[in-house]
Amino acid sequence: MLARASQRLLEIRQAFRQLPQASRSFSTALNYHIDSPDNNPDLPWEFTDANKEKVKEIISHYPSNYKQSAVIPLLDLAQQQHGGWLPVSAMDHVAKIIEVAPIRVYEVATFYSMFNRTKVGKYHLLVCGTTPCMIRGSREIEDALLKHLGVKRNEVTKDGLFSVGEMECMGCCVNAPMITVADYSNGSEGYTYNYYEDVTPKRVVEIVEALRRGRNHRVAHKIHNASTQDQKEFFAELFIITSGDNVIATKFDLENLALQILGAPRSPQIIAYRERLHTGMQLLLPEIWAS
Amino acid sequence: MGLGQLASRALLRSTRLAASKPHRLLDRRAVVSTPELHNSEAAAVEAPPEPDLPKRTPVAGARVHFPNPDDAIEVFVDGYPVKIPKGMTVLQACEVAGVDIPRFCYHDRLSIAGNCRMCLVEVEKSPKPVASCAMPALPGMKIKTDTPLAKKAREGVMEFLLMNHPLDCPICDQGGECDLQDQSMAFGSDRGRFTEMKRSVVDKNLGPLVKTVMTRCIQCTRCVRFSTEIAGVQDLGMLGRGSGEEIGTYVEKLMTSELSGNVIDICPVGALTSKPFAFKARNWELKGTESIDVTDAVGSNIRIDSRGPEVMRILPRLNEDINEEWISDKTRFFYDGLKRQRLNDPMIRGADGRFKAVSWRDALAVVAEVIHQVRPQEIVGVSGKLSDAESMMALKDFLNKMGSNNIWCEGNGPSPNADLRSGYIMNTSISGLEKADVFLLVGTQPRVEAAMVNARIRKTVRATNAKVGYVGPSANFNYDHEHLGIGPETLTELAEGRHPFYSALSNAKNPAIIIGAGIFGRKDKDAIFSVIETIAKKINAVRPDWNGLNVLLLNAAQAAALDLGLVPESEKSIESAKFIYLMGADDQNVDKLPDDAFVVYQGHHGDRGVYRANVILPASAFTEKEGTYANTEGCAQTTVPAVPTVGDARDDWKIIRALSEVAGVPLPYDTLSGIRSRISTVAPNLLHVDEREAAAFSSAFLRPEVKDKPDKAPFETAVDNFYMTDSITRASKIMAQCSALLSKK
């Protein structure tokens, strides 16, 4: 009787198990390296001149006989510079800078799942998979993203813009579910890490589309996190204006404007701002405004 | 740790404790045999009433050495008081107290990792069980190793370890000598609660020697620590995290260390096993014979595991003074060469140039006839790299009886410093190198010439940041070193105090100069030695309490040959020889030999020496005979026959003894002990087996002055290919694979 019950229990467990793999892996790559044309130890890799200054600055934080302490910030910098992922040659280069054996750097890079050892999209979307977010539907969010982008997990879309991964708790379970967007589109200078809270399967798709068209994080972010309906409408409009590629020059002004608006949540003020914006835009870019 | 041992210990302990509980705290007992504590004062303090507790003996004869008697602290292990020096860990204290704590990650020659958690013990007033390997023992600590809590902790750890372990013992080569297997039988539970899928890990390619089954790995990181700390090649690492963690090299990389085979021994499970030995035998089928290694001049202590007539594998044997518990890959894996290219029968080269197998009687008759036809000064004898002292003695005596004294051992060069022992041995001794603070390596690449000596230097460099200066061709080192120059002129600069490294040498307390035996072959050898001795004098390297002037020999036979006085009479004896007796000498250059010379090759392998031979006399290899060898530090050791010899081969000395009979000049001994008593009249130190006899005088101050200056010619590498140095290793398939894959070109 007992044996049958335990057998049954085992069957139930087996049935509920989602994947045949024993452990979830948050890393984008395997624990060993496979040579490929864009990732092999023979490729040259160097920090850019601007980043070389940063490397010096980072290393200056540590005693000269403990250079190896700089391994994580240096790997992070290398990852930002290399479009969000670390090829083997970049890790070798870091090892050379901090004067340790390459394996000591590989150990660190494989330990931390936020170091990507395979190619990721310019926008790397990380869905929180921890319990509170999972209960609030993070699986659906991931499915929605994967379906919308037509990729598998840790796979990059054909245009190289997006990839979806999983991440551990982001520490904001009160607003679960949430996603993170790591933005590698502007190199290490423009690198940002943005959190989107209270997302829904519909909203994440909108965020993706916003990023795709605007490629501008701050705007997409503001739209999503706007608190009032008026604000939302305003940002949607603002977003449409800024989404064209040829308005880059004015984007920054618009964003500044948007930030001011955030400080003014009441509707009448926003309406005033909208009017100012309309007139301003008409003056600035009449042809876009007309279209 | 044998399983039976564990079980009986567990039983014994419970009965002991049951019998002795009331007296536990009153009893004291001395577990220390160090002289420092045996003075009267300590004895008065100790003065124990005869303990009622049954005595426990320290695990594996563990001894405590008190560098400073004031630092002794007392802890209680299961109620037994035990005195240990400050800084020891709880696990070591338990070992001294006679309790063997189960462990996987802890290894006493590696740094402490504390990640397997198997060594958990209970410590009074500690809220949780503590990992004894990483916990320093504190005064008065009350350690309990067999309480229900400790037992439960061990069972829990074992359950976790076995969770992802494949339990494939029946097909695992480690089966029967596996720590995990033994300890799970002793401490584990009979069932686990894990019902999920076990994880699996991709196997790694670490080269032709180490086979990996990474799914069996329990992440003890012993191999990572070994390769980083002892082998000095930082190739292995711990990759990933959590249950996805695995040992690997990340990028595809073979283990290029000359000590890589030792990871097989230190792996507590079957994750790293011997590739050549895979699925060949079970360890309980093997007969172990404690012998020594002859592939280099270190004389590493080994255990030859054989099954029937076949050597199945070679394992290291502990010898703190020579090889600690490691051996080089060459020592460990050359054994398949013993089965290939062997000479089975006596052979004579016929008129058509082909060898024909003949009987011993005929072969010896031919040799005896020819040796009588040549003039005594035309007879030459060369002993090989692997010759033992007994056969070299016999060869020398035989040729002397024939009127020739032209006999030497290959590798010693035309005029070796055979006058004083200190001129050709490692005077500091191998373990003594650990006391050195500056090394000067002259024309030697210890990594390929004597891997175990190199491991010792590396250990010293790691422990004390000793400086290493190297003079010689560019070479591969696995520790920090300064390449001072490539030729003797650097030595002249050092001798004159002009070189920047000179200040490091002269400021050193215990400088060690190591001269490679490759220099023996140079014409300006005496001049070079004289320059080096000048350096030694200036930096005060030779003192009554420290002799830092060393020669690192290359071959197992060299030291004994020089002890026995195998020194050629003239440098040109080869050119005028009419009869040459090669006793296992394969690397002797015989190009200059006259065409009509008669060559006898006596040896165990059909190697280079056979090409020119007229008569072949098959001899037994070192695994098949008893023979005395002196290593580079002058320590005499003997091999022990592990397997029967092949075909019609005989021991070297027996062949020469028989030949002397046929030639009409019988040698006055016909037993091994007879030869040994003859040796005792020539080199008594060779009979003091396993004891190192230091040289009585230093040659540094007794050498006649050398007028000529050393050449400009740079030093050359003595060993081109670490894996193939003698006839056995050249016949080995595994060594051929190694040299193809691993040798750095």
PDB file of N, CA and C in Angstrom, chain A residues 10 13-14 17 20-24 29-35 39 41 86 88 91 101-104 106-107 110-113 117, chain B residues 164 193-200 202 204 224 228 234-246 248-253:
ATOM      1  N   LEU A  10       5.643   9.633  -6.816  1.00  0.00           N
ATOM      2  CA  LEU A  10       6.781   9.816  -7.709  1.00  0.00           C
ATOM      3  C   LEU A  10       6.294  10.154  -9.112  1.00  0.00           C
ATOM      4  N   ARG A  13       5.081  13.666  -9.273  1.00  0.00           N
ATOM      5  CA  ARG A  13       6.226  14.579  -9.307  1.00  0.00           C
ATOM      6  C   ARG A  13       6.839  14.634 -10.696  1.00  0.00           C
ATOM      7  N   GLN A  14       6.989  13.449 -11.273  1.00  0.00           N
ATOM      8  CA  GLN A  14       7.599  13.395 -12.606  1.00  0.00           C
ATOM      9  C   GLN A  14       6.755  14.186 -13.596  1.00  0.00           C
ATOM     10  N   ARG A  17       7.093  17.936 -13.313  1.00  0.00           N
ATOM     11  CA  ARG A  17       8.379  18.545 -13.610  1.00  0.00           C
ATOM     12  C   ARG A  17       8.359  19.141 -15.016  1.00  0.00           C
ATOM     13  N   PRO A  20      13.351  18.512 -18.413  1.00  0.00           N
ATOM     14  CA  PRO A  20      14.129  17.334 -18.019  1.00  0.00           C
ATOM     15  C   PRO A  20      15.441  17.689 -17.319  1.00  0.00           C
ATOM     16  N   GLN A  21      15.840  18.938 -17.447  1.00  0.00           N
ATOM     17  CA  GLN A  21      17.111  19.288 -16.820  1.00  0.00           C
ATOM     18  C   GLN A  21      16.952  19.413 -15.313  1.00  0.00           C
ATOM     19  N   ALA A  22      18.018  19.116 -14.619  1.00  0.00           N
ATOM     20  CA  ALA A  22      17.942  19.050 -13.166  1.00  0.00           C
ATOM     21  C   ALA A  22      17.951  20.430 -12.548  1.00  0.00           C
ATOM     22  N   SER A  23      18.616  21.361 -13.183  1.00  0.00           N
ATOM     23  CA  SER A  23      18.728  22.660 -12.541  1.00  0.00           C
ATOM     24  C   SER A  23      18.386  23.759 -13.528  1.00  0.00           C
ATOM     25  N   ARG A  24      17.899  24.857 -12.996  1.00  0.00           N
ATOM     26  CA  ARG A  24      17.674  26.009 -13.846  1.00  0.00           C
ATOM     27  C   ARG A  24      18.995  26.706 -14.046  1.00  0.00           C
ATOM     28  N   ALA A  29      25.091  30.866 -21.160  1.00  0.00           N
ATOM     29  CA  ALA A  29      25.955  29.925 -21.863  1.00  0.00           C
ATOM     30  C   ALA A  29      26.258  28.722 -21.000  1.00  0.00           C
ATOM     31  N   LEU A  30      26.894  27.728 -21.626  1.00  0.00           N
ATOM     32  CA  LEU A  30      27.322  26.538 -20.915  1.00  0.00           C
ATOM     33  C   LEU A  30      28.527  26.881 -20.053  1.00  0.00           C
ATOM     34  N   ASN A  31      28.896  25.932 -19.214  1.00  0.00           N
ATOM     35  CA  ASN A  31      30.043  26.161 -18.352  1.00  0.00           C
ATOM     36  C   ASN A  31      31.361  25.872 -19.043  1.00  0.00           C
ATOM     37  N   TYR A  32      31.322  25.635 -20.304  1.00  0.00           N
ATOM     38  CA  TYR A  32      32.581  25.481 -21.015  1.00  0.00           C
ATOM     39  C   TYR A  32      32.454  26.188 -22.350  1.00  0.00           C
ATOM     40  N   HIS A  33      33.581  26.480 -22.900  1.00  0.00           N
ATOM     41  CA  HIS A  33      33.614  27.323 -24.074  1.00  0.00           C
ATOM     42  C   HIS A  33      33.704  26.456 -25.328  1.00  0.00           C
ATOM     43  N   ILE A  34      32.966  26.852 -26.353  1.00  0.00           N
ATOM     44  CA  ILE A  34      33.090  26.181 -27.641  1.00  0.00           C
ATOM     45  C   ILE A  34      33.510  27.235 -28.646  1.00  0.00           C
ATOM     46  N   ASP A  35      34.578  26.989 -29.333  1.00  0.00           N
ATOM     47  CA  ASP A  35      35.077  27.986 -30.291  1.00  0.00           C
ATOM     48  C   ASP A  35      34.065  28.252 -31.394  1.00  0.00           C
ATOM     49  N   ASN A  39      33.746  34.080 -31.403  1.00  0.00           N
ATOM     50  CA  ASN A  39      34.139  33.915 -30.008  1.00  0.00           C
ATOM     51  C   ASN A  39      35.200  32.840 -29.901  1.00  0.00           C
ATOM     52  N   PRO A  41      39.623  32.298 -28.630  1.00  0.00           N
ATOM     53  CA  PRO A  41      40.738  32.976 -27.948  1.00  0.00           C
ATOM     54  C   PRO A  41      41.693  33.700 -28.899  1.00  0.00           C
ATOM     55  N   LEU A  86      30.551  38.785 -23.171  1.00  0.00           N
ATOM     56  CA  LEU A  86      31.980  38.641 -22.964  1.00  0.00           C
ATOM     57  C   LEU A  86      32.536  37.514 -23.825  1.00  0.00           C
ATOM     58  N   VAL A  88      35.636  35.106 -25.102  1.00  0.00           N
ATOM     59  CA  VAL A  88      36.775  34.546 -24.379  1.00  0.00           C
ATOM     60  C   VAL A  88      37.975  35.487 -24.421  1.00  0.00           C
ATOM     61  N   MET A  91      37.823  38.090 -21.789  1.00  0.00           N
ATOM     62  CA  MET A  91      38.173  37.581 -20.456  1.00  0.00           C
ATOM     63  C   MET A  91      39.677  37.403 -20.346  1.00  0.00           C
ATOM     64  N   ALA A 101      45.887  34.031 -13.876  1.00  0.00           N
ATOM     65  CA  ALA A 101      45.681  33.034 -14.926  1.00  0.00           C
ATOM     66  C   ALA A 101      44.272  33.190 -15.486  1.00  0.00           C
ATOM     67  N   PRO A 102      44.096  32.991 -16.795  1.00  0.00           N
ATOM     68  CA  PRO A 102      42.763  33.178 -17.381  1.00  0.00           C
ATOM     69  C   PRO A 102      41.669  32.367 -16.682  1.00  0.00           C
ATOM     70  N   ILE A 103      42.028  31.180 -16.188  1.00  0.00           N
ATOM     71  CA  ILE A 103      40.991  30.347 -15.569  1.00  0.00           C
ATOM     72  C   ILE A 103      40.369  31.035 -14.363  1.00  0.00           C
ATOM     73  N   ARG A 104      41.157  31.874 -13.664  1.00  0.00           N
ATOM     74  CA  ARG A 104      40.613  32.564 -12.486  1.00  0.00           C
ATOM     75  C   ARG A 104      39.541  33.568 -12.921  1.00  0.00           C
ATOM     76  N   TYR A 106      37.738  33.136 -15.786  1.00  0.00           N
ATOM     77  CA  TYR A 106      36.617  32.313 -16.254  1.00  0.00           C
ATOM     78  C   TYR A 106      35.745  31.872 -15.080  1.00  0.00           C
ATOM     79  N   GLU A 107      36.404  31.552 -13.967  1.00  0.00           N
ATOM     80  CA  GLU A 107      35.653  31.109 -12.792  1.00  0.00           C
ATOM     81  C   GLU A 107      34.671  32.184 -12.356  1.00  0.00           C
ATOM     82  N   THR A 110      31.864  32.739 -15.042  1.00  0.00           N
ATOM     83  CA  THR A 110      30.834  31.694 -15.095  1.00  0.00           C
ATOM     84  C   THR A 110      29.996  31.698 -13.834  1.00  0.00           C
ATOM     85  N   PHE A 111      30.541  32.224 -12.764  1.00  0.00           N
ATOM     86  CA  PHE A 111      29.790  32.219 -11.497  1.00  0.00           C
ATOM     87  C   PHE A 111      28.622  33.187 -11.551  1.00  0.00           C
ATOM     88  N   TYR A 112      28.858  34.370 -12.093  1.00  0.00           N
ATOM     89  CA  TYR A 112      27.825  35.402 -12.077  1.00  0.00           C
ATOM     90  C   TYR A 112      26.999  35.333 -13.343  1.00  0.00           C
ATOM     91  N   SER A 113      25.688  35.180 -13.180  1.00  0.00           N
ATOM     92  CA  SER A 113      24.850  34.997 -14.362  1.00  0.00           C
ATOM     93  C   SER A 113      24.648  36.291 -15.126  1.00  0.00           C
ATOM     94  N   ARG A 117      28.059  35.153 -21.581  1.00  0.00           N
ATOM     95  CA  ARG A 117      29.198  34.634 -22.326  1.00  0.00           C
ATOM     96  C   ARG A 117      28.822  34.221 -23.743  1.00  0.00           C
TER      97      ARG A 117
ATOM     98  N   ASN B 164      23.731  13.768  -6.427  1.00  0.00           N
ATOM     99  CA  ASN B 164      24.046  13.876  -7.849  1.00  0.00           C
ATOM    100  C   ASN B 164      25.167  12.940  -8.262  1.00  0.00           C
ATOM    101  N   ARG B 193      16.719  10.448  -0.195  1.00  0.00           N
ATOM    102  CA  ARG B 193      15.346  10.925  -0.407  1.00  0.00           C
ATOM    103  C   ARG B 193      15.199  11.671  -1.714  1.00  0.00           C
ATOM    104  N   PHE B 194      16.242  11.676  -2.493  1.00  0.00           N
ATOM    105  CA  PHE B 194      16.245  12.470  -3.721  1.00  0.00           C
ATOM    106  C   PHE B 194      15.615  11.665  -4.848  1.00  0.00           C
ATOM    107  N   THR B 195      14.558  12.201  -5.425  1.00  0.00           N
ATOM    108  CA  THR B 195      13.873  11.444  -6.466  1.00  0.00           C
ATOM    109  C   THR B 195      13.916  12.144  -7.811  1.00  0.00           C
ATOM    110  N   GLU B 196      14.552  13.314  -7.866  1.00  0.00           N
ATOM    111  CA  GLU B 196      14.585  14.041  -9.141  1.00  0.00           C
ATOM    112  C   GLU B 196      15.629  13.408 -10.054  1.00  0.00           C
ATOM    113  N   MET B 197      15.783  14.047 -11.189  1.00  0.00           N
ATOM    114  CA  MET B 197      16.832  13.591 -12.102  1.00  0.00           C
ATOM    115  C   MET B 197      18.188  13.988 -11.548  1.00  0.00           C
ATOM    116  N   LYS B 198      19.151  13.100 -11.677  1.00  0.00           N
ATOM    117  CA  LYS B 198      20.511  13.483 -11.298  1.00  0.00           C
ATOM    118  C   LYS B 198      21.085  14.354 -12.394  1.00  0.00           C
ATOM    119  N   ARG B 199      21.966  15.217 -12.018  1.00  0.00           N
ATOM    120  CA  ARG B 199      22.567  16.069 -13.034  1.00  0.00           C
ATOM    121  C   ARG B 199      23.643  15.286 -13.778  1.00  0.00           C
ATOM    122  N   SER B 200      23.983  15.731 -14.933  1.00  0.00           N
ATOM    123  CA  SER B 200      25.090  15.106 -15.653  1.00  0.00           C
ATOM    124  C   SER B 200      25.988  16.212 -16.178  1.00  0.00           C
ATOM    125  N   VAL B 202      29.364  17.247 -18.735  1.00  0.00           N
ATOM    126  CA  VAL B 202      30.145  16.846 -19.898  1.00  0.00           C
ATOM    127  C   VAL B 202      31.568  16.491 -19.472  1.00  0.00           C
ATOM    128  N   LYS B 204      35.581  16.159 -19.712  1.00  0.00           N
ATOM    129  CA  LYS B 204      36.583  17.057 -20.257  1.00  0.00           C
ATOM    130  C   LYS B 204      37.725  16.250 -20.854  1.00  0.00           C
ATOM    131  N   VAL B 224      41.863  21.134  -8.452  1.00  0.00           N
ATOM    132  CA  VAL B 224      42.106  22.545  -8.759  1.00  0.00           C
ATOM    133  C   VAL B 224      43.238  23.058  -7.895  1.00  0.00           C
ATOM    134  N   THR B 228      47.020  24.195  -9.138  1.00  0.00           N
ATOM    135  CA  THR B 228      47.432  25.570  -8.886  1.00  0.00           C
ATOM    136  C   THR B 228      48.643  25.629  -7.962  1.00  0.00           C
ATOM    137  N   GLN B 234      48.008  26.744 -13.861  1.00  0.00           N
ATOM    138  CA  GLN B 234      46.648  27.140 -13.490  1.00  0.00           C
ATOM    139  C   GLN B 234      45.731  26.898 -14.670  1.00  0.00           C
ATOM    140  N   ASP B 235      45.353  25.646 -14.828  1.00  0.00           N
ATOM    141  CA  ASP B 235      44.475  25.291 -15.928  1.00  0.00           C
ATOM    142  C   ASP B 235      43.087  24.919 -15.436  1.00  0.00           C
ATOM    143  N   LEU B 236      43.033  24.255 -14.307  1.00  0.00           N
ATOM    144  CA  LEU B 236      41.747  23.774 -13.821  1.00  0.00           C
ATOM    145  C   LEU B 236      41.088  24.828 -12.955  1.00  0.00           C
ATOM    146  N   GLY B 237      39.771  24.866 -13.010  1.00  0.00           N
ATOM    147  CA  GLY B 237      39.049  25.802 -12.169  1.00  0.00           C
ATOM    148  C   GLY B 237      37.651  25.304 -11.913  1.00  0.00           C
ATOM    149  N   MET B 238      36.969  26.020 -11.032  1.00  0.00           N
ATOM    150  CA  MET B 238      35.609  25.663 -10.688  1.00  0.00           C
ATOM    151  C   MET B 238      34.698  26.598 -11.462  1.00  0.00           C
ATOM    152  N   LEU B 239      33.921  26.054 -12.369  1.00  0.00           N
ATOM    153  CA  LEU B 239      33.112  26.897 -13.241  1.00  0.00           C
ATOM    154  C   LEU B 239      31.647  26.782 -12.867  1.00  0.00           C
ATOM    155  N   GLY B 240      30.919  27.876 -13.065  1.00  0.00           N
ATOM    156  CA  GLY B 240      29.500  27.863 -12.783  1.00  0.00           C
ATOM    157  C   GLY B 240      29.218  27.973 -11.300  1.00  0.00           C
ATOM    158  N   ARG B 241      27.973  27.779 -10.955  1.00  0.00           N
ATOM    159  CA  ARG B 241      27.604  27.929  -9.553  1.00  0.00           C
ATOM    160  C   ARG B 241      26.464  26.996  -9.202  1.00  0.00           C
ATOM    161  N   GLY B 242      26.275  26.820  -7.916  1.00  0.00           N
ATOM    162  CA  GLY B 242      25.166  26.006  -7.449  1.00  0.00           C
ATOM    163  C   GLY B 242      25.260  24.590  -7.958  1.00  0.00           C
ATOM    164  N   SER B 243      24.123  24.025  -8.319  1.00  0.00           N
ATOM    165  CA  SER B 243      24.165  22.639  -8.762  1.00  0.00           C
ATOM    166  C   SER B 243      24.706  22.522 -10.178  1.00  0.00           C
ATOM    167  N   GLY B 244      24.900  23.673 -10.835  1.00  0.00           N
ATOM    168  CA  GLY B 244      25.484  23.608 -12.171  1.00  0.00           C
ATOM    169  C   GLY B 244      26.997  23.683 -12.154  1.00  0.00           C
ATOM    170  N   GLU B 245      27.547  23.704 -10.946  1.00  0.00           N
ATOM    171  CA  GLU B 245      28.982  23.880 -10.793  1.00  0.00           C
ATOM    172  C   GLU B 245      29.749  22.681 -11.343  1.00  0.00           C
ATOM    173  N   GLU B 246      30.848  22.946 -11.998  1.00  0.00           N
ATOM    174  CA  GLU B 246      31.658  21.836 -12.476  1.00  0.00           C
ATOM    175  C   GLU B 246      33.127  22.226 -12.555  1.00  0.00           C
ATOM    176  N   GLY B 248      36.562  22.275 -14.545  1.00  0.00           N
ATOM    177  CA  GLY B 248      36.919  22.258 -15.954  1.00  0.00           C
ATOM    178  C   GLY B 248      37.991  23.266 -16.268  1.00  0.00           C
ATOM    179  N   THR B 249      38.310  23.343 -17.550  1.00  0.00           N
ATOM    180  CA  THR B 249      39.337  24.284 -17.986  1.00  0.00           C
ATOM    181  C   THR B 249      38.715  25.448 -18.747  1.00  0.00           C
ATOM    182  N   TYR B 250      37.408  25.454 -18.927  1.00  0.00           N
ATOM    183  CA  TYR B 250      36.624  26.416 -19.702  1.00  0.00           C
ATOM    184  C   TYR B 250      36.974  26.347 -21.178  1.00  0.00           C
ATOM    185  N   VAL B 251      38.166  26.785 -21.547  1.00  0.00           N
ATOM    186  CA  VAL B 251      38.567  26.589 -22.942  1.00  0.00           C
ATOM    187  C   VAL B 251      39.215  25.221 -23.045  1.00  0.00           C
ATOM    188  N   GLU B 252      39.085  24.598 -24.189  1.00  0.00           N
ATOM    189  CA  GLU B 252      39.643  23.259 -24.374  1.00  0.00           C
ATOM    190  C   GLU B 252      41.158  23.320 -24.186  1.00  0.00           C
ATOM    191  N   LYS B 253      41.642  22.603 -23.195  1.00  0.00           N
ATOM    192  CA  LYS B 253      43.054  22.699 -22.853  1.00  0.00           C
ATOM    193  C   LYS B 253      43.485  21.379 -22.256  1.00  0.00           C
TER     194      LYS B 253
END
